[in-house]
Coordinates of C-alpha atoms and ligand atoms in Angstrom, one line a residue:
M1 CA -0.1 0.1 -0.1
T2 CA 0.8 3.3 -0.9
Y3 CA 0.6 6.4 1.5
P4 CA 2.6 9.7 0.8
I5 CA 4.7 10.3 3.9
Y6 CA 4.0 13.6 6.1
H7 CA 6.6 15.6 8.1
N8 CA 6.2 17.8 11.2
L9 CA 7.1 21.4 10.0
I10 CA 9.9 23.5 12.2
G11 CA 11.7 26.8 12.0
G12 CA 10.5 26.1 8.1
Q13 CA 11.7 22.6 7.5
W14 CA 9.6 20.4 7.0
V15 CA 12.0 16.7 8.8
A16 CA 10.7 13.5 10.6
A17 CA 10.6 13.0 13.9
A18 CA 13.4 12.1 16.0
S19 CA 12.1 8.8 17.0
G20 CA 11.4 7.3 13.1
K21 CA 7.2 6.5 14.2
T22 CA 4.8 7.4 12.0
I23 CA 0.4 7.4 13.4
L24 CA -1.4 6.6 10.0
N25 CA -4.2 8.6 9.4
L26 CA -7.9 7.0 8.1
N27 CA -10.5 7.2 6.4
P28 CA -13.2 6.5 8.9
A29 CA -16.2 5.6 6.6
D30 CA -12.8 2.8 4.6
H31 CA -10.2 2.7 7.0
S32 CA -8.6 0.3 3.4
D33 CA -8.8 4.6 2.6
V34 CA -4.7 5.6 3.8
I35 CA -5.0 9.4 3.8
G36 CA -1.2 9.5 4.9
A37 CA 1.3 8.8 7.5
F38 CA 2.1 11.8 10.3
P39 CA 5.3 11.6 13.0
S40 CA 4.4 9.9 16.4
S41 CA 6.2 12.8 18.0
H42 CA 7.2 12.9 21.3
A43 CA 8.7 16.1 24.5
E44 CA 12.3 16.5 21.9
D45 CA 10.3 17.0 18.9
V46 CA 8.0 19.9 21.1
A47 CA 10.9 22.0 22.3
L48 CA 12.5 22.3 18.4
A49 CA 9.4 23.8 17.2
V50 CA 9.2 25.9 20.2
A51 CA 12.8 27.1 19.6
A52 CA 12.2 27.4 16.9
A53 CA 8.5 29.9 18.2
K54 CA 11.1 31.9 20.2
K55 CA 13.1 32.3 17.3
A56 CA 11.2 33.8 15.2
F57 CA 9.6 36.1 17.4
A58 CA 12.0 38.8 17.8
A59 CA 11.3 39.6 13.7
W60 CA 7.6 38.8 14.0
R61 CA 6.8 41.2 16.7
L62 CA 8.5 43.8 15.0
V63 CA 6.4 43.0 11.6
P64 CA 3.6 45.9 11.4
A65 CA -0.2 44.0 12.2
P66 CA -1.3 45.5 8.7
K67 CA 1.5 43.7 7.3
R68 CA 1.0 40.6 9.4
A69 CA -2.7 40.5 8.0
E70 CA -1.7 41.3 4.7
I71 CA -0.2 37.5 4.9
L72 CA -3.6 36.5 6.3
L73 CA -5.4 38.0 3.7
R74 CA -3.5 36.1 1.5
A75 CA -3.5 33.2 2.9
G76 CA -7.5 33.0 2.6
T77 CA -7.2 33.9 -0.8
N78 CA -5.2 30.1 -1.3
L79 CA -7.8 29.0 1.0
L80 CA -10.8 29.6 -1.4
Q81 CA -9.0 28.5 -4.7
N82 CA -8.2 24.7 -2.9
K83 CA -12.1 24.8 -1.7
E84 CA -13.1 21.8 -3.2
K85 CA -10.0 20.1 -2.9
Y86 CA -9.2 21.2 1.4
A87 CA -13.2 20.3 1.9
R88 CA -12.9 16.5 0.1
E89 CA -9.3 15.5 2.2
M90 CA -11.1 17.0 4.9
T91 CA -13.8 14.1 4.8
R92 CA -11.4 11.4 3.6
E93 CA -10.0 12.3 6.5
M94 CA -12.3 12.5 8.8
G95 CA -15.5 11.1 7.9
K96 CA -18.2 14.6 7.8
V97 CA -20.1 14.1 4.1
L98 CA -18.8 17.9 1.5
A99 CA -22.0 20.1 2.2
E100 CA -19.8 20.3 6.2
T101 CA -16.6 20.5 5.0
R102 CA -17.4 22.8 2.3
G103 CA -18.4 25.0 5.6
D104 CA -15.7 24.0 7.8
V105 CA -12.8 25.1 4.7
Q106 CA -15.7 28.9 3.9
E107 CA -14.8 29.3 8.1
A108 CA -11.6 29.5 7.8
I109 CA -11.4 31.5 4.9
D110 CA -14.0 34.2 7.2
E111 CA -11.7 33.6 9.6
A112 CA -8.5 34.7 7.9
F113 CA -10.7 37.7 6.1
Y114 CA -12.7 39.2 9.3
V115 CA -9.0 38.5 11.8
A116 CA -7.2 40.2 8.9
G117 CA -9.5 43.5 9.5
E118 CA -7.6 43.4 12.8
G119 CA -3.9 44.3 11.2
R120 CA -5.3 48.0 10.8
R121 CA -7.4 47.8 14.3
L122 CA -6.7 46.5 17.0
F123 CA -7.1 48.6 19.3
G124 CA -5.9 49.7 23.2
V125 CA -7.3 52.9 24.9
T126 CA -6.6 55.9 25.3
T127 CA -7.4 57.9 28.9
P128 CA -7.0 60.5 30.3
S129 CA -3.8 61.0 33.2
E130 CA -5.1 61.7 36.7
L131 CA -1.9 64.6 36.7
Q132 CA -0.8 67.3 34.4
N133 CA 0.7 66.9 31.6
K134 CA 1.2 63.7 30.8
F135 CA -0.6 61.2 28.7
A136 CA -1.4 57.5 29.6
M137 CA -3.1 54.6 27.2
S138 CA -3.1 51.1 27.0
V139 CA -1.3 49.1 23.8
R140 CA -1.6 45.3 23.1
M141 CA 1.7 43.6 22.9
P142 CA 1.9 39.9 21.7
V143 CA 2.1 37.3 24.8
G144 CA 4.8 35.4 22.9
V145 CA 5.4 31.7 22.4
V146 CA 1.8 29.7 21.9
G147 CA 1.1 26.4 22.1
L148 CA -2.2 25.4 20.1
I149 CA -4.3 22.2 20.4
T150 CA -7.0 20.8 19.3
P151 CA -9.6 19.3 18.3
W152 CA -11.0 17.0 15.2
N153 CA -14.3 18.0 14.4
F154 CA -14.0 20.8 12.6
P155 CA -10.4 20.4 11.3
M156 CA -9.3 23.2 9.3
A157 CA -12.4 26.1 11.8
I158 CA -11.2 25.8 15.2
P159 CA -7.4 26.3 14.3
S160 CA -7.9 28.9 12.0
W161 CA -9.4 30.3 14.5
K162 CA -6.7 30.5 17.0
L163 CA -3.9 31.0 14.8
F164 CA -4.7 33.6 12.6
P165 CA -5.4 35.8 15.8
A166 CA -2.1 34.9 17.4
L167 CA -0.4 35.1 14.6
V168 CA -2.2 38.9 13.4
A169 CA -0.7 40.1 17.1
G170 CA 2.5 39.1 17.0
N171 CA 2.6 35.2 17.8
T172 CA 4.5 32.5 17.4
C173 CA 2.9 29.3 17.3
V174 CA 3.3 25.5 17.8
I175 CA -0.2 23.9 17.5
K176 CA -0.4 20.4 17.8
P177 CA -3.6 19.1 15.4
A178 CA -5.7 16.2 16.7
T179 CA -4.3 12.8 15.7
D180 CA -7.6 12.0 13.7
T181 CA -7.3 14.3 11.9
P182 CA -3.6 16.5 10.8
L183 CA -3.7 16.0 7.4
S184 CA -7.1 20.0 7.1
T185 CA -4.0 22.0 10.2
Y186 CA -1.3 20.5 7.2
N187 CA -3.5 22.8 4.5
L188 CA -3.9 25.4 6.8
V189 CA -0.7 25.7 6.9
Q190 CA 0.7 25.2 3.4
A191 CA -2.1 28.2 3.0
L192 CA -0.4 30.6 4.6
I193 CA 2.9 29.3 4.0
D194 CA 2.4 30.0 0.0
A195 CA 1.0 34.1 1.6
G196 CA 4.6 34.4 2.3
L197 CA 4.9 33.9 6.3
P198 CA 7.7 34.1 7.7
P199 CA 9.5 30.2 9.1
G200 CA 9.5 29.4 12.1
V201 CA 6.4 31.5 13.1
V202 CA 4.0 28.4 13.0
N203 CA 5.4 25.3 13.5
V204 CA 3.1 22.1 13.7
V205 CA 3.8 18.4 15.6
S206 CA 1.5 16.2 15.1
G207 CA 1.5 12.6 17.3
T208 CA -0.6 12.2 20.0
G209 CA -1.9 14.3 23.1
S210 CA 0.6 12.3 26.6
T211 CA 2.8 13.0 24.0
A212 CA 2.9 16.4 22.2
G213 CA -0.2 17.2 24.1
A214 CA 1.2 17.0 27.2
A215 CA 5.6 18.5 26.0
L216 CA 3.4 20.6 24.5
V217 CA 2.1 22.0 27.9
E218 CA 4.3 21.6 30.2
H219 CA 6.6 23.3 27.3
P220 CA 8.6 26.6 30.2
D221 CA 9.1 28.5 27.1
V222 CA 5.3 28.9 25.7
R223 CA 4.1 31.0 27.6
A224 CA -0.2 30.9 26.7
I225 CA -2.3 27.9 25.6
S226 CA -5.1 27.6 23.9
F227 CA -6.9 24.7 23.8
T228 CA -9.7 23.0 22.2
G229 CA -11.3 19.2 23.4
S230 CA -12.7 17.4 26.4
S231 CA -13.1 18.4 29.6
A232 CA -12.0 16.5 31.0
V233 CA -8.6 17.0 28.7
G234 CA -9.1 20.3 29.6
S235 CA -9.1 19.7 33.2
L236 CA -5.8 17.9 32.9
V237 CA -3.5 20.9 30.1
A238 CA -5.0 23.5 33.2
Q239 CA -3.7 21.8 35.1
R240 CA -0.5 21.3 33.5
A241 CA 0.0 25.1 32.5
A242 CA 0.0 26.2 36.4
A243 CA 2.8 24.9 37.1
T244 CA 4.5 27.4 34.6
F245 CA 2.2 29.8 35.0
K246 CA 0.7 30.0 31.4
Q247 CA -2.4 31.9 30.4
V248 CA -4.8 28.9 29.4
S249 CA -8.0 30.1 27.2
L250 CA -10.4 25.6 27.5
E251 CA -12.9 26.1 25.0
M252 CA -14.6 22.2 26.2
G253 CA -17.5 19.8 26.0
G254 CA -21.5 20.8 25.9
K255 CA -24.7 18.5 26.1
N256 CA -26.3 21.2 24.1
A257 CA -31.3 21.6 24.6
Q258 CA -33.4 23.0 22.0
I259 CA -37.2 23.7 23.7
V260 CA -39.4 23.6 21.5
L261 CA -42.9 25.2 23.4
D262 CA -46.5 24.9 22.4
D263 CA -46.8 27.4 20.2
A264 CA -42.9 27.2 18.1
N265 CA -43.7 26.7 14.7
L266 CA -43.8 23.2 14.4
D267 CA -42.2 22.1 11.3
L268 CA -39.5 24.5 11.7
A269 CA -38.2 23.0 14.5
L270 CA -38.1 19.6 13.8
D271 CA -35.9 21.2 11.1
G272 CA -33.8 23.0 13.9
A273 CA -32.9 19.9 15.9
L274 CA -32.8 17.3 12.6
W275 CA -30.2 19.6 11.5
G276 CA -29.5 20.2 15.3
A277 CA -28.3 16.7 16.8
F278 CA -27.2 14.6 13.4
G279 CA -25.4 16.8 11.6
T280 CA -20.8 15.9 12.0
T281 CA -23.0 13.3 13.5
G282 CA -23.5 13.7 16.6
Q283 CA -20.2 15.1 16.9
R284 CA -20.3 19.0 17.5
C285 CA -18.8 20.5 20.5
T286 CA -22.7 22.3 19.9
A287 CA -24.2 19.2 18.7
T288 CA -28.0 19.4 19.7
S289 CA -28.8 16.7 22.8
R290 CA -31.5 17.1 24.5
I291 CA -34.9 18.7 23.0
L292 CA -37.2 19.4 25.9
L293 CA -40.2 19.7 24.2
Q294 CA -43.8 21.6 25.8
K295 CA -46.5 18.8 26.4
G296 CA -48.4 20.1 24.4
I297 CA -46.7 19.4 21.1
A298 CA -44.6 16.4 22.0
A299 CA -46.5 13.4 20.8
E300 CA -46.5 15.7 17.6
F301 CA -43.3 15.8 17.3
T302 CA -41.5 12.8 18.6
E303 CA -43.9 11.8 15.7
K304 CA -42.9 13.1 12.5
F305 CA -38.8 13.9 13.7
V306 CA -37.9 9.9 14.3
A307 CA -39.9 8.7 11.1
R308 CA -37.4 11.7 9.7
A309 CA -34.7 10.2 11.8
K310 CA -34.8 6.7 10.5
K311 CA -35.0 8.2 7.3
L312 CA -31.5 9.9 7.2
K313 CA -29.2 8.6 4.4
I314 CA -26.1 7.2 6.5
G315 CA -22.6 7.4 4.8
N316 CA -19.2 8.2 2.5
G317 CA -19.4 11.4 3.7
L318 CA -17.9 12.1 -0.8
D319 CA -21.2 10.9 -1.7
E320 CA -23.3 14.2 -1.9
L321 CA -26.3 12.1 -1.0
V322 CA -25.4 10.8 1.8
E323 CA -27.1 13.4 5.2
V324 CA -24.6 11.4 8.0
G325 CA -21.3 10.4 7.7
P326 CA -19.6 8.0 10.6
Q327 CA -18.3 8.7 13.6
V328 CA -14.1 9.1 13.0
N329 CA -12.8 6.5 15.1
A330 CA -13.8 3.3 16.6
N331 CA -12.9 4.2 19.6
Q332 CA -16.1 6.8 19.3
I333 CA -18.4 4.1 18.3
E334 CA -17.1 2.6 22.0
T335 CA -18.7 5.5 24.1
T336 CA -21.3 5.9 21.8
Q337 CA -22.6 2.1 22.4
R338 CA -21.7 2.3 26.4
Y339 CA -24.1 6.2 26.6
L340 CA -26.4 3.4 25.1
E341 CA -26.3 0.6 27.7
I342 CA -26.1 3.3 30.5
A343 CA -29.4 4.8 28.9
K344 CA -31.7 1.6 28.8
H345 CA -30.4 1.1 32.4
E346 CA -32.0 3.9 33.8
G347 CA -35.0 3.1 32.2
T348 CA -35.1 5.1 28.3
E349 CA -37.0 4.1 25.7
C350 CA -34.7 3.9 22.2
L351 CA -37.6 4.8 19.5
C352 CA -34.9 4.7 16.5
G353 CA -30.9 3.7 15.9
G354 CA -28.6 2.2 18.3
H355 CA -26.6 0.0 16.6
A356 CA -23.4 0.5 15.1
L357 CA -23.5 -1.1 11.4
T358 CA -21.4 -2.8 10.6
S359 CA -21.7 -5.4 6.9
G360 CA -22.0 -4.0 2.7
A361 CA -21.1 -0.9 2.8
Y362 CA -20.8 -0.7 6.4
A363 CA -17.8 -3.1 6.3
H364 CA -15.1 -1.5 6.5
G365 CA -15.8 2.4 8.6
T366 CA -16.5 3.1 12.3
F367 CA -20.9 4.0 11.4
F368 CA -24.2 4.1 14.1
E369 CA -27.0 5.2 13.1
P370 CA -29.5 8.4 14.3
T371 CA -30.7 7.3 17.9
V372 CA -33.7 8.8 19.5
L373 CA -34.1 7.5 23.3
A374 CA -37.6 8.9 24.9
G375 CA -38.2 8.9 28.4
V376 CA -35.8 11.0 29.8
T377 CA -35.2 12.7 33.0
P378 CA -33.0 15.2 33.6
A379 CA -30.7 13.7 36.4
M380 CA -29.7 10.3 34.6
R381 CA -26.2 9.9 32.4
I382 CA -27.6 9.9 29.6
A383 CA -29.4 14.2 30.0
R384 CA -26.0 15.4 31.4
E385 CA -23.4 13.6 29.8
E386 CA -22.0 14.2 26.2
V387 CA -22.0 11.3 24.2
F388 CA -20.8 13.0 21.2
G389 CA -22.4 10.8 18.6
P390 CA -25.2 10.6 17.0
V391 CA -28.0 10.2 20.1
V392 CA -30.8 12.8 21.3
C393 CA -32.6 12.6 24.6
L394 CA -36.3 13.7 24.1
M395 CA -37.3 15.2 27.6
E396 CA -40.8 17.1 28.5
F397 CA -41.7 19.3 30.2
S398 CA -44.5 21.5 31.6
T399 CA -43.8 25.2 32.1
F400 CA -41.4 27.9 30.7
D401 CA -39.7 28.1 34.2
E402 CA -39.7 23.9 33.7
A403 CA -37.5 24.4 30.5
V404 CA -35.3 27.0 32.0
E405 CA -35.1 24.6 34.9
I406 CA -33.7 22.2 33.0
A407 CA -32.1 22.8 30.5
N408 CA -29.5 24.7 33.2
S409 CA -30.1 21.3 35.0
I410 CA -26.3 20.3 33.9
D411 CA -21.9 21.2 34.8
Y412 CA -22.5 22.3 30.6
G413 CA -23.1 25.7 29.3
L414 CA -22.2 25.6 25.7
S415 CA -25.1 26.4 23.1
T416 CA -29.6 26.7 23.9
S417 CA -31.9 27.8 21.6
V418 CA -35.5 28.4 22.2
Y419 CA -39.3 27.5 19.2
T420 CA -41.3 29.9 20.4
R421 CA -43.4 33.4 18.9
D422 CA -43.7 34.3 21.7
V423 CA -41.1 37.3 21.8
N424 CA -41.0 37.8 25.8
R425 CA -41.3 33.9 26.2
A426 CA -37.7 34.4 24.2
F427 CA -36.1 37.6 25.8
T428 CA -36.8 35.8 29.4
A429 CA -35.1 32.3 28.0
I430 CA -31.7 34.9 26.5
R431 CA -31.2 36.1 30.2
D432 CA -31.6 33.1 31.9
L433 CA -30.2 30.0 30.0
E434 CA -26.8 29.5 31.3
S435 CA -24.6 29.5 27.5
G436 CA -22.6 31.6 25.6
I437 CA -24.3 31.3 23.2
T438 CA -28.1 30.7 22.7
Y439 CA -29.8 30.7 20.2
I440 CA -34.2 31.8 19.1
N441 CA -35.5 29.8 16.2
A442 CA -32.6 28.1 14.7
P443 CA -30.8 24.7 15.6
T444 CA -27.9 25.5 18.2
I445 CA -25.5 24.8 16.1
G446 CA -24.1 27.5 13.6
A447 CA -21.6 29.8 14.6
E448 CA -20.0 33.3 12.6
V449 CA -16.6 33.9 13.1
H450 CA -17.0 37.2 14.5
L451 CA -19.5 37.0 17.1
P452 CA -17.8 35.4 20.4
F453 CA -17.7 31.6 20.4
G454 CA -17.3 29.8 23.9
G455 CA -19.6 28.8 27.2
V456 CA -19.6 28.8 30.9
K457 CA -19.7 25.9 33.6
H458 CA -17.5 22.9 32.5
T459 CA -17.5 24.5 28.9
G460 CA -14.9 26.9 28.9
N461 CA -13.2 29.2 31.4
G462 CA -13.6 32.2 30.9
H463 CA -12.1 32.9 27.9
R464 CA -13.7 33.9 24.1
E465 CA -12.8 33.0 20.3
G466 CA -14.5 35.2 17.5
L467 CA -14.6 37.8 19.0
G468 CA -13.2 37.8 22.2
A469 CA -9.6 36.2 20.9
L470 CA -7.5 38.5 20.6
D471 CA -8.4 39.1 24.4
F472 CA -6.6 35.8 25.0
F473 CA -3.5 36.5 22.7
T474 CA -2.3 39.3 23.6
T475 CA -1.0 41.1 27.0
W476 CA -2.5 44.6 27.4
K477 CA 0.8 46.8 28.4
A478 CA -0.9 50.7 30.5
V479 CA 1.5 53.3 28.5
Y480 CA 2.5 56.5 30.7
V481 CA 4.0 59.2 29.3
D482 CA 5.4 62.8 31.3
Y483 CA 5.8 65.6 29.1
S484 CA 6.1 67.9 32.6
D485 CA 9.9 68.0 33.0
K486 CA 8.8 66.5 37.0
L487 CA 7.7 64.1 39.2
Q488 CA 4.5 64.2 39.2
R489 CA 3.0 61.6 42.0
A490 CA 0.0 60.0 41.3
Q491 CA -2.9 60.4 44.1
I492 CA 0.0 62.4 46.3
D493 CA 1.0 65.1 44.5
N494 CA -2.4 65.7 43.3
A495 CA -4.9 64.5 46.9
E496 CA -6.8 66.9 48.7
Ligands
NAD501 P1 -9.4 16.1 23.6 O1 -9.8 15.6 24.5 O2 -9.1 14.0 23.0 O3 -8.9 16.3 22.2 C1 -8.3 17.5 22.4 C2 -6.9 17.6 21.5 O4 -6.2 17.6 23.3 C3 -6.0 16.7 20.6 O5 -5.2 16.8 19.7 C4 -5.5 15.9 21.8 O6 -4.7 15.1 21.0 C5 -5.2 16.3 22.9 N1 -4.9 16.3 24.3 C6 -5.2 14.7 24.9 N2 -4.8 14.4 25.5 C7 -3.7 15.5 26.1 C8 -2.8 15.7 27.1 N3 -2.7 15.2 28.1 N4 -1.7 17.1 26.7 C9 -2.2 17.9 25.7 N5 -2.9 17.8 25.0 C10 -4.1 16.6 24.6 O7 -11.6 16.2 22.3 P2 -10.9 15.0 21.0 O8 -12.0 14.0 21.0 O9 -9.9 15.5 19.7 O10 -13.4 16.5 20.2 C11 -13.5 16.2 21.0 C12 -14.1 16.9 22.5 O11 -13.2 18.9 21.8 C13 -16.0 17.2 22.8 O12 -15.7 17.3 24.5 C14 -15.9 18.6 22.1 O13 -17.5 19.2 23.3 C15 -14.9 19.6 22.4 N6 -15.1 21.3 21.4 C16 -14.7 22.0 22.2 C17 -14.7 22.8 21.1 C18 -15.7 24.0 21.9 O14 -15.5 25.0 21.5 N7 -16.1 24.8 22.5 C19 -15.5 22.9 19.8 C20 -14.9 21.7 19.2 C21 -15.1 20.0 19.9

């Protein structure tokens, strides 16, 4: 079998991992399709990458931000030119359907164009000094070498959310892509190289989380870690990074609720629920995994929803007619199966799906049927823990207040959605739902790059991507310029 061999990018050179070992990247729809062999990197590879980033920082931080932004603009154009190729490669390595991988590449393009505009802003603040003949301002400085650790479900969009703002702000980067989907990060970085990014400004180190990822988190010269992944790993990353006082941004799991009130446009709510629950095979941090139904519409919604879930076409995402691709790997299938066992013991009823698909066209991939569970109550584990697969829980409620209470009764707080025609209820929900994102009459998925993205509670640690990213990738410097030609003591010389 022949397949391409990929290397790490360190200081502008493509080099093999010191161990010489590689990890095969397999198509989850067909394991006989090998996308390539990627380096299995360890601490020594990470150390070389961090050293290269540290060296490059000296010059990159001095490049004017509008010039750094021009590189991003060109990178966005490069991505646009290769959109179809990169989308197809992403479907091969990750499984989601072509319409969605095209959207993933588009998100990186949007991010490039959005962040490029920041090159001419990066606004600071001027403010009056309390002393005469003294000027005060606050300016944004780059943080230094930043480590970026990303998941497999948005293999190009999420790396772009981190790389582009980090770069425009003048940081240099070491990125550790998800083990299952390194190629899309390579494609993203290639777009930057082709756009003229100097060597060492971005370095790529592939490998597992416990080796390459952990080494990046622990390296003393890395000043910040931007992590997206599970809450379990995020907690570990935060604890380890604390030892060297790194800034840490964590974007983590979700258990997102769509609330459907009695007065909702039911067909719209059905469309949203189907897309929110089974788009990306349920493998989105914002996926709809709980549908909260008001009693008046519950029976009708359930019947129609199950009928439509049963009809979804499952298969290889490269087939344009397919609506639900495979799960990313066998581990994810096992997790889905494990949670369905838990749900069964908890007394839920499986209305459709519930099984891995292992024969015929599905024999060489990791496929799972879209699954709908009914009779779910808020205390059950299946109602509280993230499955990250095509599994959705139906839950019933009587009053609006009860729906908000159920939606908020979990540890996660990423995305929520409410379907109603009552504007008072909509605004009350916006105020009361504990989540970083709330949609009205739209599904829990579908973020746009120029709004803040992130969650509360166990979903995040207070940072935001999108609108908030520059706050993470810059550090404030307060500047005082005294032109009085005398010593002026704040709080003393001007006191009454
Ligand atoms: P994961 O936590 O298993 O891995 C995420 C990344 O961390 C990978 O690159 C992995 O190799 C690395 N990693 C693993 N162990 C590590 C360690 N000890 N030290 C450093 N790095 C380590 O998550 P995943 O399975 O790749 O992705 C799915 C999860 O990501 C879900 O929980 C999902 O909700 C979450 N997610 C969150 C967002 C968001 O923005 N909130 C977006 C997408 C996905």
